[in-house]
mmCIF file of C-alpha atoms in Angstrom:
data_model
loop_
_atom_site.group_PDB
_atom_site.id
_atom_site.type_symbol
_atom_site.label_atom_id
_atom_site.label_comp_id
_atom_site.label_asym_id
_atom_site.label_seq_id
_atom_site.Cartn_x
_atom_site.Cartn_y
_atom_site.Cartn_z
ATOM 1 C CA PRO O 1 0.000 0.000 0.000
ATOM 2 C CA GLY O 2 2.974 2.348 -0.130
ATOM 3 C CA PRO O 3 5.187 3.685 2.665
ATOM 4 C CA SER O 4 3.365 4.523 5.875
ATOM 5 C CA VAL O 5 3.610 7.966 7.470
ATOM 6 C CA SER O 6 3.768 7.330 11.201
ATOM 7 C CA SER O 7 3.934 10.972 12.257
ATOM 8 C CA PHE O 8 3.815 14.487 10.821
ATOM 9 C CA VAL O 9 3.764 17.327 13.356
ATOM 10 C CA SER O 10 4.383 21.067 13.609
ATOM 11 C CA ASN O 11 6.083 22.974 16.413
ATOM 12 C CA PRO O 12 4.797 25.423 17.390
ATOM 13 C CA ASN O 13 1.215 24.935 16.174
ATOM 14 C CA PHE O 14 0.310 28.603 16.688
ATOM 15 C CA VAL O 15 2.423 31.410 15.177
ATOM 16 C CA ALA O 16 2.154 35.068 14.249
ATOM 17 C CA SER O 17 2.102 35.845 10.525
ATOM 18 C CA GLY O 18 5.490 35.100 8.960
ATOM 19 C CA ASN O 19 6.944 33.451 12.057
ATOM 20 C CA ALA O 20 8.644 30.070 11.958
ATOM 21 C CA SER O 21 7.220 26.636 12.632
ATOM 22 C CA THR O 22 9.139 23.392 12.152
ATOM 23 C CA LEU O 23 7.472 20.496 10.321
ATOM 24 C CA THR O 24 8.872 17.123 11.390
ATOM 25 C CA TRP O 25 8.034 13.723 9.940
ATOM 26 C CA ASN O 26 8.737 10.038 10.412
ATOM 27 C CA LEU O 27 7.840 7.549 7.696
ATOM 28 C CA ASP O 28 8.628 4.075 6.409
ATOM 29 C CA PRO O 29 12.128 4.143 4.885
ATOM 30 C CA SER O 30 10.874 2.278 1.806
ATOM 31 C CA TYR O 31 9.905 5.633 0.257
ATOM 32 C CA THR O 32 11.206 6.750 -3.135
ATOM 33 C CA SER O 33 9.842 10.301 -2.969
ATOM 34 C CA VAL O 34 8.432 12.627 -0.314
ATOM 35 C CA THR O 35 6.547 15.862 -0.979
ATOM 36 C CA ILE O 36 4.783 18.444 1.180
ATOM 37 C CA SER O 37 2.007 20.712 -0.073
ATOM 38 C CA GLY O 38 1.462 24.318 0.979
ATOM 39 C CA GLY O 39 4.313 25.713 -1.077
ATOM 40 C CA VAL O 40 7.002 23.428 0.376
ATOM 41 C CA GLY O 41 7.519 20.953 -2.487
ATOM 42 C CA ASP O 42 9.876 17.961 -2.750
ATOM 43 C CA VAL O 43 11.526 17.061 0.569
ATOM 44 C CA THR O 44 13.001 13.710 -0.433
ATOM 45 C CA GLY O 45 16.482 15.135 0.011
ATOM 46 C CA LEU O 46 15.599 16.286 3.526
ATOM 47 C CA THR O 47 14.485 12.789 4.569
ATOM 48 C CA ASN O 48 17.194 10.493 5.933
ATOM 49 C CA GLY O 49 17.574 6.748 5.460
ATOM 50 C CA SER O 50 15.443 6.065 8.533
ATOM 51 C CA GLY O 51 12.537 8.072 7.100
ATOM 52 C CA GLN O 52 12.977 11.090 9.375
ATOM 53 C CA GLY O 53 13.131 14.707 8.286
ATOM 54 C CA SER O 54 12.210 18.288 9.092
ATOM 55 C CA ILE O 55 11.855 21.721 7.488
ATOM 56 C CA VAL O 56 11.102 25.224 8.742
ATOM 57 C CA VAL O 57 8.094 27.054 7.260
ATOM 58 C CA ASN O 58 6.981 30.673 7.699
ATOM 59 C CA PRO O 59 3.261 30.819 6.846
ATOM 60 C CA THR O 60 1.456 34.142 6.592
ATOM 61 C CA GLU O 61 -1.986 32.549 6.965
ATOM 62 C CA THR O 62 -3.350 29.406 8.558
ATOM 63 C CA THR O 63 -2.051 26.583 6.368
ATOM 64 C CA THR O 64 -2.690 22.842 6.224
ATOM 65 C CA TYR O 65 0.389 20.982 5.034
ATOM 66 C CA THR O 66 0.045 17.507 3.515
ATOM 67 C CA ILE O 67 3.024 15.156 3.382
ATOM 68 C CA THR O 68 2.875 12.393 0.760
ATOM 69 C CA ALA O 69 5.276 9.433 0.823
ATOM 70 C CA THR O 70 5.447 7.359 -2.372
ATOM 71 C CA ASN O 71 7.066 4.209 -3.712
ATOM 72 C CA ALA O 72 6.277 1.717 -6.478
ATOM 73 C CA GLU O 73 3.439 0.175 -4.436
ATOM 74 C CA GLY O 74 1.518 3.403 -3.866
ATOM 75 C CA SER O 75 1.426 6.420 -1.592
ATOM 76 C CA ASN O 76 0.188 7.513 1.808
ATOM 77 C CA LEU O 77 -0.331 10.939 3.297
ATOM 78 C CA ARG O 78 -0.809 12.773 6.553
ATOM 79 C CA LYS O 79 -1.801 16.371 7.326
ATOM 80 C CA VAL O 80 -0.947 19.009 9.922
ATOM 81 C CA THR O 81 -2.214 22.571 10.314
ATOM 82 C CA VAL O 82 -0.161 25.580 11.425
ATOM 83 C CA PHE O 83 -2.516 28.231 12.812
ATOM 84 C CA VAL O 84 -1.578 31.844 12.074
ATOM 85 C CA GLY O 85 -2.967 34.634 14.248
ATOM 86 C CA PHE O 86 -5.111 32.099 16.127
ATOM 87 C CA ASP O 87 -5.496 32.405 19.886
ATOM 88 C CA PRO O 88 -6.389 28.992 21.390
ATOM 89 C CA THR O 89 -7.706 30.740 24.526
ATOM 90 C CA ALA O 90 -10.232 32.877 22.606
ATOM 91 C CA ILE O 91 -13.872 32.016 21.905
ATOM 92 C CA ARG O 92 -14.218 30.053 18.683
ATOM 93 C CA ILE O 93 -16.426 27.980 16.437
ATOM 94 C CA ASN O 94 -15.281 24.736 17.980
ATOM 95 C CA GLU O 95 -17.333 22.165 16.093
ATOM 96 C CA PHE O 96 -20.143 21.956 13.565
ATOM 97 C CA LEU O 97 -22.273 19.342 11.839
ATOM 98 C CA ALA O 98 -23.261 20.037 8.222
ATOM 99 C CA ARG O 99 -24.576 16.609 7.180
ATOM 100 C CA PRO O 100 -26.702 15.286 10.081
ATOM 101 C CA GLY O 101 -27.568 11.599 10.053
ATOM 102 C CA ASP O 102 -30.709 9.830 11.252
ATOM 103 C CA ASP O 103 -29.231 9.255 14.717
ATOM 104 C CA ASP O 104 -27.976 12.791 15.292
ATOM 105 C CA GLU O 105 -29.385 15.327 17.728
ATOM 106 C CA VAL O 106 -32.822 16.714 16.855
ATOM 107 C CA ASP O 107 -34.336 20.146 17.466
ATOM 108 C CA GLU O 108 -37.491 21.019 19.405
ATOM 109 C CA ASP O 109 -39.593 19.900 16.411
ATOM 110 C CA GLY O 110 -37.955 16.474 16.339
ATOM 111 C CA ASN O 111 -35.936 17.179 13.188
ATOM 112 C CA ALA O 112 -32.223 16.529 12.756
ATOM 113 C CA GLN O 113 -30.556 19.835 11.887
ATOM 114 C CA ASP O 114 -27.158 21.247 11.057
ATOM 115 C CA TRP O 115 -25.592 22.823 14.131
ATOM 116 C CA ILE O 116 -22.683 25.023 15.210
ATOM 117 C CA GLU O 117 -20.954 24.794 18.578
ATOM 118 C CA LEU O 118 -19.203 27.740 20.235
ATOM 119 C CA TYR O 119 -16.587 27.191 22.935
ATOM 120 C CA ASN O 120 -15.131 29.665 25.419
ATOM 121 C CA PRO O 121 -11.752 28.283 26.614
ATOM 122 C CA GLY O 122 -10.990 31.498 28.491
ATOM 123 C CA ALA O 123 -11.021 32.171 32.227
ATOM 124 C CA SER O 124 -13.984 34.600 32.131
ATOM 125 C CA GLY O 125 -17.532 34.469 30.838
ATOM 126 C CA ILE O 126 -18.370 36.231 27.558
ATOM 127 C CA GLY O 127 -21.630 38.019 26.751
ATOM 128 C CA LEU O 128 -22.637 37.222 23.191
ATOM 129 C CA GLY O 129 -25.006 40.131 22.531
ATOM 130 C CA ASP O 130 -22.680 41.775 19.986
ATOM 131 C CA TYR O 131 -21.586 38.560 18.256
ATOM 132 C CA TYR O 132 -22.792 37.119 14.952
ATOM 133 C CA LEU O 133 -22.659 33.905 12.950
ATOM 134 C CA THR O 134 -22.464 33.991 9.176
ATOM 135 C CA ASP O 135 -21.902 31.788 6.144
ATOM 136 C CA SER O 136 -21.180 34.787 3.902
ATOM 137 C CA ALA O 137 -17.870 36.652 3.756
ATOM 138 C CA SER O 138 -19.768 39.584 2.258
ATOM 139 C CA ASN O 139 -22.322 39.719 5.112
ATOM 140 C CA LEU O 140 -20.434 39.400 8.384
ATOM 141 C CA THR O 141 -23.464 40.218 10.553
ATOM 142 C CA LYS O 142 -25.890 37.785 8.947
ATOM 143 C CA TRP O 143 -27.332 36.344 12.177
ATOM 144 C CA GLU O 144 -27.038 38.106 15.527
ATOM 145 C CA ILE O 145 -26.577 35.813 18.497
ATOM 146 C CA PRO O 146 -28.957 36.587 21.382
ATOM 147 C CA ALA O 147 -27.441 38.273 24.450
ATOM 148 C CA VAL O 148 -26.656 35.127 26.406
ATOM 149 C CA LEU O 149 -23.631 34.496 28.623
ATOM 150 C CA LEU O 150 -21.134 31.845 27.548
ATOM 151 C CA PRO O 151 -19.357 30.951 30.795
ATOM 152 C CA ALA O 152 -15.648 30.203 31.139
ATOM 153 C CA GLY O 153 -15.037 26.726 29.756
ATOM 154 C CA GLY O 154 -18.606 26.676 28.425
ATOM 155 C CA TYR O 155 -20.134 25.360 25.204
ATOM 156 C CA LEU O 156 -23.150 26.595 23.246
ATOM 157 C CA ARG O 157 -24.875 24.607 20.498
ATOM 158 C CA ILE O 158 -26.897 26.626 17.965
ATOM 159 C CA PHE O 159 -28.924 24.917 15.257
ATOM 160 C CA ALA O 160 -28.047 26.100 11.741
ATOM 161 C CA SER O 161 -31.413 25.357 10.172
ATOM 162 C CA GLY O 162 -32.431 28.561 8.392
ATOM 163 C CA LEU O 163 -35.445 28.855 10.707
ATOM 164 C CA ASP O 164 -34.172 32.030 12.446
ATOM 165 C CA ARG O 165 -35.357 31.393 15.983
ATOM 166 C CA LYS O 166 -34.057 33.197 19.081
ATOM 167 C CA GLY O 167 -35.933 31.450 21.843
ATOM 168 C CA SER O 168 -34.367 29.658 24.778
ATOM 169 C CA ILE O 169 -30.669 28.861 24.900
ATOM 170 C CA SER O 170 -31.384 25.303 23.703
ATOM 171 C CA THR O 171 -33.691 26.249 20.817
ATOM 172 C CA MET O 172 -31.767 28.936 18.933
ATOM 173 C CA HIS O 173 -31.652 28.609 15.132
ATOM 174 C CA THR O 174 -29.626 30.692 12.677
ATOM 175 C CA ASN O 175 -31.201 32.141 9.541
ATOM 176 C CA PHE O 176 -28.934 29.988 7.357
ATOM 177 C CA SER O 177 -28.065 26.320 7.051
ATOM 178 C CA LEU O 178 -24.678 24.788 6.322
ATOM 179 C CA SER O 179 -23.625 23.398 2.957
ATOM 180 C CA GLY O 180 -22.415 19.837 3.176
ATOM 181 C CA ASN O 181 -20.236 20.555 0.154
ATOM 182 C CA GLY O 182 -18.241 23.167 2.094
ATOM 183 C CA GLU O 183 -18.598 26.929 2.472
ATOM 184 C CA TYR O 184 -17.409 29.975 4.410
ATOM 185 C CA LEU O 185 -18.314 30.054 8.106
ATOM 186 C CA ALA O 186 -17.414 32.659 10.722
ATOM 187 C CA LEU O 187 -18.061 34.036 14.191
ATOM 188 C CA THR O 188 -17.827 37.840 14.213
ATOM 189 C CA LYS O 189 -18.186 40.699 16.676
ATOM 190 C CA ASP O 190 -19.059 44.395 16.613
ATOM 191 C CA LEU O 191 -16.116 46.710 17.237
ATOM 192 C CA PRO O 192 -16.670 49.547 19.769
ATOM 193 C CA GLY O 193 -15.782 52.248 17.231
ATOM 194 C CA GLY O 194 -17.751 50.685 14.385
ATOM 195 C CA GLY O 195 -17.000 47.887 11.987
ATOM 196 C CA VAL O 196 -16.870 44.147 12.514
ATOM 197 C CA GLU O 197 -14.075 41.898 13.740
ATOM 198 C CA ILE O 198 -13.719 38.286 12.581
ATOM 199 C CA ILE O 199 -13.196 36.187 15.706
ATOM 200 C CA SER O 200 -13.161 32.671 14.257
ATOM 201 C CA GLN O 201 -13.552 31.558 10.659
ATOM 202 C CA PHE O 202 -13.224 28.785 8.107
ATOM 203 C CA ASN O 203 -11.804 30.653 5.134
ATOM 204 C CA PRO O 204 -12.234 30.394 2.215
ATOM 205 C CA GLU O 205 -14.410 27.425 3.168
ATOM 206 C CA PHE O 206 -14.508 24.263 5.243
ATOM 207 C CA PRO O 207 -14.087 20.982 3.318
ATOM 208 C CA SER O 208 -16.878 18.762 2.027
ATOM 209 C CA GLN O 209 -18.496 16.997 4.971
ATOM 210 C CA ILE O 210 -19.363 13.396 5.865
ATOM 211 C CA GLU O 211 -22.853 12.354 6.981
ATOM 212 C CA GLY O 212 -23.096 11.923 10.736
ATOM 213 C CA VAL O 213 -19.527 13.156 11.269
ATOM 214 C CA SER O 214 -18.779 16.595 12.681
ATOM 215 C CA TYR O 215 -15.801 18.877 12.010
ATOM 216 C CA GLY O 216 -13.828 20.883 14.515
ATOM 217 C CA TYR O 217 -10.884 21.375 16.837
ATOM 218 C CA SER O 218 -9.207 19.107 19.335
ATOM 219 C CA LEU O 219 -9.700 20.032 22.981
ATOM 220 C CA ASP O 220 -6.531 22.169 23.090
ATOM 221 C CA GLY O 221 -7.249 23.761 19.704
ATOM 222 C CA SER O 222 -4.055 22.358 18.168
ATOM 223 C CA LYS O 223 -5.633 20.105 15.514
ATOM 224 C CA LEU O 224 -8.525 20.624 13.121
ATOM 225 C CA GLY O 225 -10.346 17.832 11.308
ATOM 226 C CA PHE O 226 -13.276 15.415 11.239
ATOM 227 C CA LEU O 227 -14.751 14.059 14.475
ATOM 228 C CA ALA O 228 -16.231 10.564 14.318
ATOM 229 C CA ASN O 229 -18.361 11.163 17.424
ATOM 230 C CA PRO O 230 -20.099 14.572 17.361
ATOM 231 C CA THR O 231 -20.117 16.151 20.830
ATOM 232 C CA PRO O 232 -22.311 19.271 20.929
ATOM 233 C CA ARG O 233 -21.977 21.069 24.290
ATOM 234 C CA SER O 234 -18.900 19.089 25.395
ATOM 235 C CA GLY O 235 -15.207 18.635 24.621
ATOM 236 C CA ASN O 236 -14.118 17.062 21.346
ATOM 237 C CA GLY O 237 -12.102 13.944 20.739
ATOM 238 C CA VAL O 238 -9.068 13.690 18.465
ATOM 239 C CA PRO O 239 -9.827 14.875 14.900
ATOM 240 C CA PHE O 240 -8.824 12.865 11.846
ATOM 241 C CA ASP O 241 -8.175 13.882 8.234
ATOM 242 C CA GLY O 242 -11.019 11.975 6.521
ATOM 243 C CA PHE O 243 -12.215 8.534 5.486
ATOM 244 C CA VAL O 244 -11.200 8.784 1.835
ATOM 245 C CA GLY O 245 -7.997 9.834 0.173
ATOM 246 C CA ASP O 246 -5.402 8.916 2.797
ATOM 247 C CA THR O 247 -4.120 6.050 0.676
ATOM 248 C CA ASN O 248 -3.626 6.090 -3.101
ATOM 249 C CA PHE O 249 -2.581 3.103 -5.127
ATOM 250 C CA SER O 250 -0.645 3.342 -8.374
#
């Protein structure tokens, strides 16, 4: 099936724009070529006979790097994301479900809906009265979140159904639904002097989604990917890259 990629990590995971992060990998030494996406290119020459290697990158925006190890039998890949300008202690869109399955959580009408989860990893509660959710980069204030308090360490699940409901904290619905094929998604906030600040976003869009599988961050915010067990209103497990495309045969 091609050479396995046992590890591919970045250090640090969070950097300011243009600052350095080191990508380090360990793969089966039966490789014949090794490449990394994201503007890096061929790193075969940087990989030693034991399958270990590293390179320093200086991303100016959040970038997902994919390493691909190839030999005559096929290829395997692994991904890692370096987050630029991302504060893991700030409120964020932590998880969402864009293709609900039959067994997923239902709304007050008994219907399975798309949903978005917010998480406040900070030490203080946050009032959400001047925050918005949107699926349009050209309309950053598309749906205003009601003035509820998200406590320190707290989670808030909001249905993304298009029904536009602002009832109780458990029955809120945005005025848009999520595209299972991938689209822009952001949490934004009014600025005191006017204008809007983007707090958390998937830009230009999140990837195509899998039915019954959510998408989001690991508990410490260091990894982004698919989550086999959706966990609205609680901490996430370890994300993975996807069910399809991790192995390619020649």
